[in-house]
Coordinates of C-alpha atoms in Angstrom, one line a residue:
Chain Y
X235 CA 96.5 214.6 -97.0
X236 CA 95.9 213.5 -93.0
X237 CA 97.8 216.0 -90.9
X238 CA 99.6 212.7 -89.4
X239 CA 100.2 209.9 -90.9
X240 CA 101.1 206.3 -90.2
X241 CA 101.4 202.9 -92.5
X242 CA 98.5 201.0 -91.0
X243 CA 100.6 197.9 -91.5
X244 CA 100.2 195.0 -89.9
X245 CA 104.0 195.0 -89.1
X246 CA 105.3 191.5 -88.2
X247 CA 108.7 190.9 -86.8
X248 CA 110.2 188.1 -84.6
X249 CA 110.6 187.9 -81.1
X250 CA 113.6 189.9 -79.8
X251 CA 113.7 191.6 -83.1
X252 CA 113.6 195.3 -83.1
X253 CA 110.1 197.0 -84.4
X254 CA 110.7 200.1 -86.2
X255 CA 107.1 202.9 -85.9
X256 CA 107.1 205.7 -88.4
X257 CA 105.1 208.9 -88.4
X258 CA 105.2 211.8 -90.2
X259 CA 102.6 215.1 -89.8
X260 CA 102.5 218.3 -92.0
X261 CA 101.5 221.2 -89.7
X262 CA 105.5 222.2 -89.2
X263 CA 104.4 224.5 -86.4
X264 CA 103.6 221.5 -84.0
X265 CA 106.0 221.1 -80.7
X266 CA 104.5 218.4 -79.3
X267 CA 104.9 214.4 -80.2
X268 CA 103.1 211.5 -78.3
X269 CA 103.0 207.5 -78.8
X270 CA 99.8 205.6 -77.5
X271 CA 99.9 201.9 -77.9
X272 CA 96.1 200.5 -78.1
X273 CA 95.4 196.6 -77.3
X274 CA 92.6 195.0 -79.2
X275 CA 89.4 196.2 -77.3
X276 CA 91.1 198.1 -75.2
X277 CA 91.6 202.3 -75.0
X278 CA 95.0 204.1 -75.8
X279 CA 97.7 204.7 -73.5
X280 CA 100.6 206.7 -73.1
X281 CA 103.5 205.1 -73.7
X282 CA 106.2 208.0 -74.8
X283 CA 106.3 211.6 -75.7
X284 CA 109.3 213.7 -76.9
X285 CA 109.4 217.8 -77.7
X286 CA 113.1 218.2 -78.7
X287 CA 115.1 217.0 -82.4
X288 CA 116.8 214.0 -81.6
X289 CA 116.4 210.5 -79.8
X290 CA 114.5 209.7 -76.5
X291 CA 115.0 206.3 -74.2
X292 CA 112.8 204.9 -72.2
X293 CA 113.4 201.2 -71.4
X294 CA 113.2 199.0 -74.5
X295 CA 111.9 202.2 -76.6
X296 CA 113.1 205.2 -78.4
X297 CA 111.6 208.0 -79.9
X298 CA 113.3 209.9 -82.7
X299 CA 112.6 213.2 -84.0
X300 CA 113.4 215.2 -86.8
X301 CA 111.5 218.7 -87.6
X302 CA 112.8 219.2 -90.3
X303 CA 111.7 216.3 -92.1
X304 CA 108.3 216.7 -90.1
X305 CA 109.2 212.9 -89.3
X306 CA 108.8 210.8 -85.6
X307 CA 109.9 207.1 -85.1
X308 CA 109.4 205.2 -82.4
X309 CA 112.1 202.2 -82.1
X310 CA 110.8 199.1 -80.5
X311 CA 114.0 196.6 -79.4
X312 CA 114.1 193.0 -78.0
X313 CA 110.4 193.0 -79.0
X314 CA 107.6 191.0 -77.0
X315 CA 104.8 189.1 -78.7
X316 CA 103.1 191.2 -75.6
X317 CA 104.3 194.1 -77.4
X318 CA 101.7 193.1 -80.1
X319 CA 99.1 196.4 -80.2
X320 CA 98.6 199.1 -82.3
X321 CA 100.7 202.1 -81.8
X322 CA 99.2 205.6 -82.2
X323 CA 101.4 208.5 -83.1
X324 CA 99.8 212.1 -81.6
X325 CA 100.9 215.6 -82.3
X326 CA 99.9 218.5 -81.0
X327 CA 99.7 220.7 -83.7
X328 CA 99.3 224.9 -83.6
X329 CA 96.2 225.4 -83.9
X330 CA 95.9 223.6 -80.0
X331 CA 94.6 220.1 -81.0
X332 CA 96.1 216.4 -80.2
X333 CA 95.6 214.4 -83.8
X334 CA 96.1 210.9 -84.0
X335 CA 97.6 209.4 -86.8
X336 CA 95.5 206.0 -88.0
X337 CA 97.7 203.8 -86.2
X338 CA 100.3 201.1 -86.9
X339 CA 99.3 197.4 -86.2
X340 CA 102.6 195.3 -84.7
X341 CA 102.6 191.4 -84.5
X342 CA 105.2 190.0 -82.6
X343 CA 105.6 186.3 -83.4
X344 CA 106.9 184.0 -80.4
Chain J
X259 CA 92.3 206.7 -57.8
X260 CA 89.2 205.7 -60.3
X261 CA 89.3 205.7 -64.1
X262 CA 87.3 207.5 -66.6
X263 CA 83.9 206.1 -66.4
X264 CA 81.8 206.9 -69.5
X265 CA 78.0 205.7 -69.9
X266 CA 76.7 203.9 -71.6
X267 CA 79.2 201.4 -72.9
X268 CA 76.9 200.2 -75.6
X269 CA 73.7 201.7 -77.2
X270 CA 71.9 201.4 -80.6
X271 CA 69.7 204.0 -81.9
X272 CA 68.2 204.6 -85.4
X273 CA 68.6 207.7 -88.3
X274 CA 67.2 210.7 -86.9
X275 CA 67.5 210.1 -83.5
X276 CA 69.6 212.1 -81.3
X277 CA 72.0 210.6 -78.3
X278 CA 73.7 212.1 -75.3
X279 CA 77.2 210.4 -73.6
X280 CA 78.8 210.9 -70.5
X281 CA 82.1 211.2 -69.3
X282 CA 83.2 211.3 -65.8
X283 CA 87.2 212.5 -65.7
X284 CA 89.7 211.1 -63.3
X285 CA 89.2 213.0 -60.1
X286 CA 91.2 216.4 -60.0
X287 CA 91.0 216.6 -63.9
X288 CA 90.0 219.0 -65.5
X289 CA 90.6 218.8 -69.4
X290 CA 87.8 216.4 -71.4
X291 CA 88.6 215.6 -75.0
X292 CA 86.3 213.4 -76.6
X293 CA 87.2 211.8 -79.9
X294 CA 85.5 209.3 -82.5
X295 CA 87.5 205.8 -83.4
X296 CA 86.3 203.9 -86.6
X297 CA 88.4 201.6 -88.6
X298 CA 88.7 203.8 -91.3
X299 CA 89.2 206.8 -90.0
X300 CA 90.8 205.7 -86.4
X301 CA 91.0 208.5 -84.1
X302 CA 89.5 212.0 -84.8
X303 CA 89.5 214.5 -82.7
X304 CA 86.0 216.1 -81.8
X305 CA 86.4 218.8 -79.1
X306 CA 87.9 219.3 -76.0
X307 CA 86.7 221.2 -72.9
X308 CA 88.9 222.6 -70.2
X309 CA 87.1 224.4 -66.6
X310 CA 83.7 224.6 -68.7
X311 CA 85.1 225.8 -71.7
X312 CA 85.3 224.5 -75.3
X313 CA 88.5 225.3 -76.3
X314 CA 89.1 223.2 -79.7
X315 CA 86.5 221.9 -81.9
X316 CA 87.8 219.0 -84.8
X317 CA 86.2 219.1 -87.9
X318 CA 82.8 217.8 -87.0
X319 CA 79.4 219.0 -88.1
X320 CA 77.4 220.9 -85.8
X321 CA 75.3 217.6 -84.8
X322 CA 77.9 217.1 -82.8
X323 CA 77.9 219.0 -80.0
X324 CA 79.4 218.8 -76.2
X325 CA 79.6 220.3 -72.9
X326 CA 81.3 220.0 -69.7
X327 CA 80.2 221.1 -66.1
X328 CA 81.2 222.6 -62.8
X329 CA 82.4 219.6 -61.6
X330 CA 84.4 218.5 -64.8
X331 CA 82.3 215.9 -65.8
X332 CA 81.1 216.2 -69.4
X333 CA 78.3 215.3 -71.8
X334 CA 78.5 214.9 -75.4
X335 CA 75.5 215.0 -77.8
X336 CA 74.8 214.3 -81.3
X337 CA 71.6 215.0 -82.8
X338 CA 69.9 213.3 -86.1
X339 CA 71.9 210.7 -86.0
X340 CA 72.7 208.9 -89.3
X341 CA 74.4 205.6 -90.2
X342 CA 77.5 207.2 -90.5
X343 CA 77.9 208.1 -86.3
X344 CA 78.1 204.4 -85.8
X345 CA 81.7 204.5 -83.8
X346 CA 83.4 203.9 -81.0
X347 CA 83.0 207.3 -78.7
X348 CA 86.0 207.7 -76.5
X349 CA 86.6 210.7 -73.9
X350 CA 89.8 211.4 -72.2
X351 CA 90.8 213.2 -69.3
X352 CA 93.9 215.3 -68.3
X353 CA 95.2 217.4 -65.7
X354 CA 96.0 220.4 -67.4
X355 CA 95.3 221.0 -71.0
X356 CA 95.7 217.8 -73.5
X357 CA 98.4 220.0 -75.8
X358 CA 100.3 220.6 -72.4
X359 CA 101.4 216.9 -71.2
X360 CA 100.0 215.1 -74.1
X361 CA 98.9 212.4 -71.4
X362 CA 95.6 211.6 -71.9
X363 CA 93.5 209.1 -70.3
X364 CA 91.0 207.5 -71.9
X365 CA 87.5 205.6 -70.3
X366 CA 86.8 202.4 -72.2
X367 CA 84.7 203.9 -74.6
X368 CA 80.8 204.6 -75.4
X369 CA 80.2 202.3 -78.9
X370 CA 77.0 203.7 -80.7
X371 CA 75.6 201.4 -83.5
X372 CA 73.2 203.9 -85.7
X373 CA 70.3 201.1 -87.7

């Protein structure tokens, strides 16, 4: 079992349509919860991060989290075909390292 | 405010080789992780160095090895190289420990094609 894990996808939904992320990670000590968004060719970058249970806005996204269910979302609404990217969930687990889950590919199509 | 720079971008070596990349942080930085992106395993964590210091090491065999200096710029080597290494090398800099802010910032990568 990966200590985070993501469905690789590809996820396709429409333009304006809200893109739904999902993570979830085993180490249940881990505090910390990130979301990169990598372009084709390009390097991951930051995009959200969130420590508490609960829901987090930023803009057009949210990040939910549950610790009980070991379980992070990120919420993606009124969706952008330049919102097409691979998104990256990260967790910081206990033992001090930042793990990446695989990724989730999103198409947005115009 | 420059990026991180890592050199070289591209590079091909053969089996048994060894290789050394470099990573220059973001000015005033002084956490380097560096991690290995494949397609089938995407990101994985190999170690991450903080004022000179390993202070996490992923799951990597000891070919892999790393360092980072004085000045926070950092190096990481792999030695006998096999076919298997072939992967996009990516370091990342932060402020303060990655764990801390989570906000990493990555150089555009070092991709190594092992023949």
């Amino acid at each position: 079992q990966k200590e985070v894990e993501q469905n690789s996808g590809p996820l396709s939904v429409p333009e304006g349509a809200i893109a739904s992320l999902n993570c979830t990670y085993s180490d249940r000590g881990s505090q910390s919860f990130f979301w990169y968004r990598q372009y084709s060719g390009k390097s991951p970058e930051l995009i959200m991060f969130i420590y508490s249970n609960g829901d987090k806005e930023d803009g057009r996204f949210t990040a939910q989290l549950n610790k009980a269910s070991q379980y992070v979302s990120l919420l993606i609404r009124d969706s952008q075909p330049s919102d097409s990217a691979t998104y990256l969930c990260a967790v910081y687990n206990q033992g001090g390292k930042l793990i990446f889950g695989q990724g989730t590919e999103l198409s947005v199509k115009p | 405010k420059a990026g991180v720079t890592q050199t070289p971008r591209y590079l091909i070596k053969t089996r048994g080789q060894q290789v050394t990349l470099s990573c220059s942080p973001i000015s005033g930085h002084r956490s380097v992780s560096w991690y290995q992106q494949t397609p089938g395993q995407g990101l994985q964590f190999l170690f991450e160095y903080f004022s000179e210091t390993q202070r996490n090491k992923g799951n990597f065999p000891g070919r892999f090895s790393g360092r980072q200096f004085s000045n926070s710029r950092s190096e990481m080597n792999v030695s006998t190289l096999e076919l298997g290494d072939s992967a996009l090398y990516l370091c990342a800099s932060s402020l303060i420990l990655a764990g801390d802010t989570g906000e990493l910032f990555f150089g555009e990568g070092s991709r190594l094609t092992v023949l």
